[in-house]
Coordinates of C-alpha atoms and ligand atoms in Angstrom, one line a residue:
X25 CA -65.1 -72.5 36.7
X26 CA -67.3 -69.3 37.4
X27 CA -70.3 -68.5 35.2
X28 CA -68.1 -66.7 32.5
X29 CA -66.2 -69.9 32.0
X30 CA -63.1 -68.4 33.7
X31 CA -61.2 -70.2 36.7
X32 CA -61.8 -68.7 40.0
X33 CA -58.9 -67.1 41.6
X34 CA -57.4 -69.2 44.3
X35 CA -56.0 -68.4 47.6
X36 CA -53.1 -70.0 49.2
X37 CA -52.9 -69.6 53.1
X38 CA -50.1 -70.3 55.4
X39 CA -50.5 -70.7 59.0
X40 CA -54.0 -71.9 58.5
X41 CA -53.9 -73.9 61.6
X42 CA -53.1 -71.1 63.5
X43 CA -55.4 -68.1 65.0
X44 CA -54.9 -65.4 62.1
X45 CA -54.6 -68.0 58.9
X46 CA -57.7 -69.8 60.4
X47 CA -59.6 -66.6 60.4
X48 CA -58.5 -65.6 57.1
X49 CA -59.3 -68.9 55.6
X50 CA -62.9 -69.0 57.3
X51 CA -63.6 -65.5 55.8
X52 CA -62.4 -66.6 52.2
X53 CA -64.6 -69.7 52.2
X54 CA -67.6 -67.9 53.7
X55 CA -67.4 -65.8 50.4
X56 CA -67.1 -69.2 48.4
X57 CA -63.7 -68.5 47.4
X58 CA -61.1 -71.6 46.8
X59 CA -58.7 -71.8 49.3
X60 CA -55.5 -74.1 49.4
X61 CA -54.6 -74.8 52.8
X62 CA -50.5 -74.8 53.4
X63 CA -49.8 -76.8 56.4
X64 CA -46.5 -78.4 57.6
X65 CA -48.3 -81.4 58.9
X66 CA -51.1 -83.0 56.5
X67 CA -52.9 -84.5 59.4
X68 CA -53.6 -81.0 61.0
X69 CA -55.0 -80.0 57.8
X70 CA -57.6 -82.6 57.5
X71 CA -60.4 -80.5 59.0
X72 CA -59.6 -77.8 56.3
X73 CA -59.8 -80.3 53.4
X74 CA -63.2 -81.3 54.9
X75 CA -64.2 -77.9 54.3
X76 CA -63.3 -78.2 50.7
X77 CA -59.8 -76.7 50.8
X78 CA -57.1 -78.1 48.4
X79 CA -54.5 -79.3 50.9
X80 CA -50.6 -78.9 50.5
X81 CA -47.6 -79.5 52.7
X82 CA -44.9 -77.0 53.1
X83 CA -42.6 -75.9 56.0
X84 CA -42.1 -72.2 55.9
X85 CA -38.3 -72.9 55.6
X86 CA -38.8 -75.1 52.4
X87 CA -38.4 -73.2 49.3
X88 CA -39.2 -75.8 46.9
X89 CA -42.3 -76.9 48.7
X90 CA -43.4 -73.2 49.1
X91 CA -43.0 -72.5 45.6
X92 CA -45.3 -75.6 44.6
X93 CA -47.8 -74.5 47.2
X94 CA -47.8 -70.7 46.1
X95 CA -48.0 -71.9 42.3
X96 CA -51.1 -71.1 40.5
X97 CA -52.5 -68.9 43.2
X98 CA -53.9 -65.3 42.7
X99 CA -53.2 -64.4 46.2
X100 CA -50.8 -65.7 48.9
X101 CA -51.1 -65.0 52.4
X102 CA -47.8 -65.3 54.1
X103 CA -47.6 -65.9 58.0
X104 CA -44.3 -66.6 59.6
X105 CA -44.5 -68.6 62.9
X106 CA -43.4 -66.6 65.9
X107 CA -40.1 -66.9 67.3
X108 CA -40.2 -65.5 71.1
X109 CA -36.3 -66.4 71.3
X110 CA -34.3 -65.6 68.2
X111 CA -30.4 -65.6 67.9
X112 CA -29.0 -62.1 68.4
X113 CA -28.4 -61.9 64.8
X114 CA -31.7 -62.6 63.8
X115 CA -30.3 -65.2 61.3
X116 CA -33.5 -67.5 61.6
X117 CA -35.6 -64.6 60.2
X118 CA -33.0 -63.7 57.6
X119 CA -33.1 -67.2 56.4
X120 CA -37.0 -67.4 56.2
X121 CA -36.9 -64.2 54.4
X122 CA -34.6 -65.7 51.9
X123 CA -36.7 -68.7 51.5
X124 CA -40.0 -66.7 50.9
X125 CA -38.3 -64.3 48.5
X126 CA -37.1 -67.3 46.5
X127 CA -40.4 -69.2 46.5
X128 CA -42.5 -66.1 45.7
X129 CA -40.2 -65.1 42.8
X130 CA -40.5 -68.6 41.5
X131 CA -44.2 -68.9 41.8
X132 CA -45.3 -65.6 41.0
X133 CA -48.7 -65.3 42.5
X134 CA -50.7 -62.2 41.4
X135 CA -50.5 -60.7 45.0
X136 CA -49.3 -61.3 48.5
X137 CA -50.4 -60.2 51.8
X138 CA -47.4 -60.6 54.6
X139 CA -48.6 -60.5 58.1
X140 CA -46.2 -58.2 59.7
X141 CA -46.7 -56.1 62.9
X142 CA -47.0 -52.9 64.5
X143 CA -43.7 -51.3 64.9
X144 CA -42.1 -53.1 61.9
X145 CA -40.4 -49.5 60.9
X146 CA -38.8 -49.1 64.5
X147 CA -35.0 -48.5 64.2
X148 CA -34.3 -50.0 67.8
X149 CA -33.4 -53.7 67.6
X150 CA -36.4 -55.8 69.3
X151 CA -38.3 -58.9 68.8
X152 CA -40.3 -57.4 66.1
X153 CA -37.0 -56.9 63.9
X154 CA -37.5 -60.3 62.6
X155 CA -40.7 -58.7 60.6
X156 CA -38.5 -55.6 59.7
X157 CA -36.0 -57.9 58.0
X158 CA -38.6 -59.9 56.4
X159 CA -40.5 -56.8 55.0
X160 CA -37.2 -55.7 53.5
X161 CA -36.2 -58.6 51.9
X162 CA -39.9 -59.1 50.4
X163 CA -39.9 -55.5 49.5
X164 CA -37.2 -56.4 46.8
X165 CA -39.8 -58.4 44.9
X166 CA -41.9 -56.5 42.2
X167 CA -45.1 -58.2 42.7
X168 CA -47.9 -56.6 44.4
X169 CA -47.3 -56.9 48.3
X170 CA -49.5 -55.5 51.1
X171 CA -47.7 -55.4 54.3
X172 CA -50.4 -56.0 57.0
X173 CA -49.1 -54.5 60.4
X174 CA -51.6 -55.4 63.2
X175 CA -51.1 -54.2 66.9
X176 CA -50.6 -56.4 69.9
X177 CA -53.3 -59.3 69.8
X178 CA -55.9 -59.2 72.3
X179 CA -55.7 -63.0 72.4
X180 CA -52.3 -62.7 74.2
X181 CA -54.6 -62.5 77.1
X182 CA -55.1 -66.3 76.7
X183 CA -51.9 -66.5 79.0
X184 CA -54.0 -64.7 81.8
X185 CA -57.3 -66.4 81.9
X186 CA -55.9 -69.0 84.5
X187 CA -54.5 -66.3 86.9
X188 CA -57.5 -64.0 86.3
X189 CA -59.9 -67.0 87.2
X190 CA -58.0 -68.7 89.9
X191 CA -56.0 -65.8 91.8
X192 CA -57.6 -62.6 90.5
X193 CA -54.1 -61.1 89.8
X194 CA -52.8 -60.8 86.3
X195 CA -49.1 -60.2 85.9
X196 CA -48.6 -57.3 83.3
X197 CA -45.2 -56.3 81.2
X198 CA -47.3 -53.7 79.5
X199 CA -46.7 -50.7 82.0
X200 CA -47.8 -48.3 83.3
X201 CA -51.0 -50.2 83.4
X202 CA -52.9 -47.2 82.8
X203 CA -51.3 -46.8 79.5
X204 CA -53.2 -47.4 76.1
X205 CA -52.1 -49.9 74.1
X206 CA -53.0 -50.5 70.2
X207 CA -54.6 -53.9 70.5
X208 CA -56.8 -55.8 68.0
X209 CA -58.4 -59.2 67.8
X210 CA -57.3 -62.0 65.4
X211 CA -60.8 -62.2 64.0
X212 CA -60.6 -58.5 62.6
X213 CA -57.0 -59.3 61.3
X214 CA -58.4 -62.2 59.6
X215 CA -61.2 -60.6 57.9
X216 CA -59.3 -57.4 56.9
X217 CA -56.5 -59.7 55.5
X218 CA -59.2 -61.8 53.4
X219 CA -60.4 -58.4 52.0
X220 CA -56.7 -57.3 51.0
X221 CA -56.2 -60.7 49.4
X222 CA -59.1 -59.8 46.9
X223 CA -58.2 -56.1 46.4
X224 CA -56.5 -55.3 43.1
X225 CA -53.2 -53.8 43.9
X226 CA -50.1 -52.4 41.9
X227 CA -46.9 -52.0 44.1
X228 CA -46.5 -52.3 47.8
X229 CA -48.3 -51.0 50.7
X230 CA -48.7 -50.8 54.5
X231 CA -51.9 -51.5 56.2
X232 CA -51.9 -50.7 59.8
X233 CA -54.6 -52.2 61.9
X234 CA -55.9 -51.9 65.7
X235 CA -59.2 -52.5 67.3
X236 CA -62.1 -50.2 67.8
X237 CA -60.3 -48.3 70.8
X238 CA -57.0 -48.5 72.5
X239 CA -57.1 -50.6 75.6
X240 CA -55.0 -50.2 78.9
X241 CA -53.9 -53.4 80.9
X242 CA -56.2 -52.1 83.7
X243 CA -59.2 -52.3 81.1
X244 CA -58.3 -56.2 80.7
X245 CA -58.6 -56.6 84.5
X246 CA -61.7 -55.0 84.9
X247 CA -63.1 -56.6 81.9
X248 CA -62.2 -60.0 83.1
X249 CA -63.8 -59.0 86.5
X250 CA -66.9 -58.4 85.0
X251 CA -67.0 -61.4 82.9
X252 CA -65.8 -63.9 85.9
X253 CA -67.8 -62.0 88.4
X254 CA -64.8 -61.7 90.7
X255 CA -62.3 -58.9 91.4
X256 CA -59.2 -58.9 89.0
X257 CA -56.5 -56.8 89.3
X258 CA -53.1 -56.0 87.2
X259 CA -49.7 -56.5 89.0
X260 CA -46.6 -54.8 86.9
X261 CA -43.8 -57.4 86.8
X262 CA -40.7 -55.1 88.0
X263 CA -38.5 -54.2 84.9
X264 CA -35.4 -55.3 86.7
X265 CA -36.8 -59.1 87.3
X266 CA -37.3 -59.7 83.5
X267 CA -34.2 -61.1 82.1
X268 CA -33.7 -63.5 85.2
X269 CA -37.5 -64.5 84.8
X270 CA -37.3 -65.1 81.2
X271 CA -34.1 -67.0 81.3
X272 CA -35.6 -69.3 84.0
X273 CA -38.6 -69.8 81.6
X274 CA -35.8 -71.2 79.3
X275 CA -35.3 -68.4 77.0
X276 CA -31.6 -68.0 75.6
X277 CA -31.9 -64.4 74.5
X278 CA -34.4 -62.7 76.1
X279 CA -32.9 -59.1 75.1
X280 CA -35.3 -58.8 72.0
X281 CA -38.5 -59.6 74.0
X282 CA -37.3 -57.1 76.6
X283 CA -36.7 -54.5 74.1
X284 CA -40.0 -55.1 72.3
X285 CA -41.7 -54.6 75.7
X286 CA -39.8 -51.3 76.4
X287 CA -40.9 -50.3 72.8
X288 CA -44.6 -50.6 73.6
X289 CA -44.0 -49.1 77.1
X290 CA -41.9 -46.1 76.0
X291 CA -44.0 -45.7 72.8
X292 CA -41.4 -46.1 70.1
X293 CA -43.5 -49.2 69.0
X294 CA -46.5 -47.4 67.3
X295 CA -48.0 -47.6 64.0
X296 CA -46.0 -45.4 61.3
X297 CA -49.1 -43.2 60.9
X298 CA -50.1 -43.0 64.5
X299 CA -53.6 -43.9 65.9
X300 CA -55.3 -41.4 63.4
X301 CA -53.8 -43.3 60.3
X302 CA -54.6 -46.7 61.4
X303 CA -57.7 -49.0 60.2
X304 CA -60.2 -49.7 63.1
X305 CA -61.5 -53.2 63.6
X306 CA -64.6 -53.9 64.9
X307 CA -64.3 -56.6 67.5
X308 CA -64.2 -55.4 71.2
X309 CA -62.0 -56.7 74.1
X310 CA -64.8 -58.0 76.0
X311 CA -65.9 -60.5 73.2
X312 CA -62.4 -61.9 72.8
X313 CA -62.1 -62.5 76.7
X314 CA -65.5 -64.1 76.8
X315 CA -64.3 -66.5 74.1
X316 CA -60.9 -67.1 75.6
X317 CA -62.7 -67.8 78.8
X318 CA -65.3 -70.3 77.3
X319 CA -62.7 -72.3 75.5
X320 CA -60.3 -72.6 78.5
Ligands
NAP403 N1 -49.0 -62.0 69.1 C1 -49.2 -60.7 68.8 O1 -49.4 -59.9 69.6 C2 -48.7 -60.3 67.5 C3 -48.8 -59.0 67.1 C4 -48.3 -58.7 65.7 C5 -47.9 -59.7 64.9 N2 -47.7 -61.1 65.4 C6 -47.4 -61.9 64.4 O2 -48.3 -62.9 64.3 C7 -47.7 -64.2 63.7 C8 -48.6 -65.2 64.6 O3 -50.0 -65.3 64.2 P1 -50.8 -66.3 65.0 O4 -51.1 -65.8 66.4 O5 -52.0 -66.5 64.3 O6 -50.1 -67.6 64.8 P2 -50.1 -69.1 65.7 O7 -51.5 -69.0 66.1 O8 -49.2 -69.3 66.9 O9 -49.9 -70.1 64.5 C9 -48.8 -70.4 63.9 C10 -48.9 -70.9 62.6 O10 -47.7 -71.3 62.0 C11 -47.7 -72.8 61.7 N3 -46.0 -73.0 61.7 C12 -45.4 -73.3 62.7 N4 -44.3 -73.5 62.5 C13 -44.2 -73.8 61.0 C14 -43.3 -74.1 60.1 N5 -42.0 -74.6 60.5 N6 -43.8 -74.2 58.9 C15 -44.9 -73.8 58.4 N7 -45.9 -73.5 59.4 C16 -45.5 -73.2 60.6 C17 -48.3 -73.4 62.7 O11 -48.6 -74.6 62.5 P3 -48.9 -75.8 63.1 O12 -50.2 -75.9 63.7 O13 -48.6 -77.0 62.6 O14 -48.0 -75.7 64.4 C18 -49.6 -72.3 62.7 O15 -50.4 -72.7 61.7 C19 -46.2 -63.9 64.0 O16 -45.8 -63.8 62.7 C20 -46.3 -63.0 65.1 O17 -45.1 -62.4 64.9 C21 -48.3 -61.3 66.5

């Protein structure tokens, strides 16, 4: 209860044990807001319970459990776990979308922030089409919803820390390596999402978010080089080798991932309102890479 005798609004956060969800929750807790941690494994949520969160178990594909998890929440943060190898007809995303729509319609929270992606409006089929599908289905709900569309996560560079450190060479699927890419730190996404969860809203809106400036793959290499004190360079992976490479790594259907990379490289995965229309975060690449190196 607050000073006026009203119950404080409660925020239900999915994906809280992951990067963005964790940042969202940390921001809300720092503002003394009550948080319900929605986890698929209660043991993984213990740390959040110790920080004062209400802990509930719900898989993202369990409508009944999600309905209970979202009930009574003023705001819900919805994060769908990444699927890098979806079926050609994206039936997994369609099923998740239907489950989320049903749970949100039944629980009727005051507002929703859905973590989507840059390029969710793209018309060419690619890995991000999963978010296009979920945005469209959640768009059928009448409650206030913000579709938060961040750029490429700077934290994707976690895959490059060991090659930068040990070999001084990073393989790049983003090409050409001097092309600027809209990237953003998950700390900025979590901070902005926490703000959006607390804003009164009518209807639906899209918020596009990137970092303080766009980043080239070459800048990632030079930033690693500065931080590691050794030469580091980017090496483009030839486009014609991607399919066999991804299949050798166990992917059944590499086409959506390849098309997504094409979309970034060819520029058709971009913010709907371009660089001028996106919100800008504060966290710089250097700070993210420093943290990734320290936590290796
Ligand atoms: N990487 C990028 O460049 C980028 C760019 C734009 C948008 N996105 C989107 O951002 C999202 C990923 O965010 P992130 O990096 O913060 O994710 P993450 O760190 O990989 O965390 C995933 C979260 O989802 C939870 N989870 C996994 N399977 C689940 C299930 N079946 N039911 C309920 N929860 C489940 C995980 O819980 P456990 O701890 O139990 O596994 C974890 O909390 C994806 O939707 C992705 O498409 C990514």
